[in-house]
């Protein structure tokens, strides 16, 4: 990465942008799961997205994402020392989510692949 960036300042700006993107992305995903849980879960849950248990689970997932994403955004502005621990917390839950999708028996292939790609992608993007 440092080969592509000409200075430490460029690297810091890149890191800040990625952190902001992760924060806003997490918050947006969380808001979608809180407001429209069926639609937000359609890719992963398919027809089960409309089940009350899936919708309730989506909303609990949504608040977690809003908390982590919003925390990252706020920390960047008000308390930069908290950014690293918040990124680590996000990576930890994303690793857990990836493992859950990978290891849960009898998941449809579409659900397994989509879940692993989304959670794994956020784990990589959020790694400090």
PDB file of C-alpha atoms in Angstrom, residues 10-72:
ATOM      1  CA  UNK A  10      -1.315  10.440   1.967  1.00  0.00           C
ATOM      2  CA  UNK A  11      -1.398   7.140   3.875  1.00  0.00           C
ATOM      3  CA  UNK A  12      -3.124   8.793   6.844  1.00  0.00           C
ATOM      4  CA  UNK A  13      -5.706  10.412   4.565  1.00  0.00           C
ATOM      5  CA  UNK A  14      -6.311   7.062   2.846  1.00  0.00           C
ATOM      6  CA  UNK A  15      -6.786   5.379   6.231  1.00  0.00           C
ATOM      7  CA  UNK A  16      -9.223   8.079   7.320  1.00  0.00           C
ATOM      8  CA  UNK A  17     -11.223   7.682   4.109  1.00  0.00           C
ATOM      9  CA  UNK A  18     -11.422   3.897   4.436  1.00  0.00           C
ATOM     10  CA  UNK A  19     -12.461   4.221   8.087  1.00  0.00           C
ATOM     11  CA  UNK A  20     -15.176   6.728   7.144  1.00  0.00           C
ATOM     12  CA  UNK A  21     -16.365   4.462   4.320  1.00  0.00           C
ATOM     13  CA  UNK A  22     -16.562   1.485   6.690  1.00  0.00           C
ATOM     14  CA  UNK A  23     -18.398   3.609   9.273  1.00  0.00           C
ATOM     15  CA  UNK A  24     -20.935   5.040   6.840  1.00  0.00           C
ATOM     16  CA  UNK A  25     -21.353   1.650   5.146  1.00  0.00           C
ATOM     17  CA  UNK A  26     -22.051  -0.116   8.436  1.00  0.00           C
ATOM     18  CA  UNK A  27     -24.469   2.613   9.545  1.00  0.00           C
ATOM     19  CA  UNK A  28     -26.321   2.516   6.205  1.00  0.00           C
ATOM     20  CA  UNK A  29     -26.637  -1.275   6.334  1.00  0.00           C
ATOM     21  CA  UNK A  30     -27.872  -1.005   9.912  1.00  0.00           C
ATOM     22  CA  UNK A  31     -30.468   1.616   9.057  1.00  0.00           C
ATOM     23  CA  UNK A  32     -31.712  -0.510   6.154  1.00  0.00           C
ATOM     24  CA  UNK A  33     -32.094  -3.511   8.465  1.00  0.00           C
ATOM     25  CA  UNK A  34     -33.977  -1.427  11.035  1.00  0.00           C
ATOM     26  CA  UNK A  35     -36.343   0.278   8.575  1.00  0.00           C
ATOM     27  CA  UNK A  36     -36.864  -2.415   5.923  1.00  0.00           C
ATOM     28  CA  UNK A  37     -35.661  -5.737   7.353  1.00  0.00           C
ATOM     29  CA  UNK A  38     -37.374  -7.918   4.749  1.00  0.00           C
ATOM     30  CA  UNK A  39     -35.916  -6.054   1.813  1.00  0.00           C
ATOM     31  CA  UNK A  40     -32.470  -5.721   3.431  1.00  0.00           C
ATOM     32  CA  UNK A  41     -32.332  -9.477   4.043  1.00  0.00           C
ATOM     33  CA  UNK A  42     -33.648 -10.624   0.679  1.00  0.00           C
ATOM     34  CA  UNK A  43     -30.206 -11.500  -0.729  1.00  0.00           C
ATOM     35  CA  UNK A  44     -29.152 -13.548   2.275  1.00  0.00           C
ATOM     36  CA  UNK A  45     -32.462 -14.972   3.514  1.00  0.00           C
ATOM     37  CA  UNK A  46     -34.426 -15.290   0.268  1.00  0.00           C
ATOM     38  CA  UNK A  47     -38.099 -16.083   0.902  1.00  0.00           C
ATOM     39  CA  UNK A  48     -37.369 -16.456   4.629  1.00  0.00           C
ATOM     40  CA  UNK A  49     -36.634 -12.709   4.791  1.00  0.00           C
ATOM     41  CA  UNK A  50     -40.344 -12.066   5.378  1.00  0.00           C
ATOM     42  CA  UNK A  51     -40.579 -14.370   8.414  1.00  0.00           C
ATOM     43  CA  UNK A  52     -41.146 -12.517  11.700  1.00  0.00           C
ATOM     44  CA  UNK A  53     -38.122 -14.224  13.295  1.00  0.00           C
ATOM     45  CA  UNK A  54     -35.876 -13.155  10.418  1.00  0.00           C
ATOM     46  CA  UNK A  55     -37.185  -9.586  10.547  1.00  0.00           C
ATOM     47  CA  UNK A  56     -36.636  -9.383  14.317  1.00  0.00           C
ATOM     48  CA  UNK A  57     -33.109 -10.788  13.952  1.00  0.00           C
ATOM     49  CA  UNK A  58     -32.413  -8.293  11.176  1.00  0.00           C
ATOM     50  CA  UNK A  59     -33.386  -5.423  13.436  1.00  0.00           C
ATOM     51  CA  UNK A  60     -31.053  -6.612  16.211  1.00  0.00           C
ATOM     52  CA  UNK A  61     -28.302  -6.891  13.603  1.00  0.00           C
ATOM     53  CA  UNK A  62     -29.202  -3.411  12.377  1.00  0.00           C
ATOM     54  CA  UNK A  63     -28.738  -1.697  15.709  1.00  0.00           C
ATOM     55  CA  UNK A  64     -25.338  -3.376  16.115  1.00  0.00           C
ATOM     56  CA  UNK A  65     -24.236  -2.017  12.738  1.00  0.00           C
ATOM     57  CA  UNK A  66     -25.551   1.465  13.513  1.00  0.00           C
ATOM     58  CA  UNK A  67     -23.672   1.454  16.814  1.00  0.00           C
ATOM     59  CA  UNK A  68     -20.348   0.327  15.336  1.00  0.00           C
ATOM     60  CA  UNK A  69     -20.626   2.478  12.195  1.00  0.00           C
ATOM     61  CA  UNK A  70     -21.891   5.551  14.000  1.00  0.00           C
ATOM     62  CA  UNK A  71     -19.242   5.076  16.664  1.00  0.00           C
ATOM     63  CA  UNK A  72     -16.523   5.059  14.015  1.00  0.00           C
TER      64      UNK A  72
END
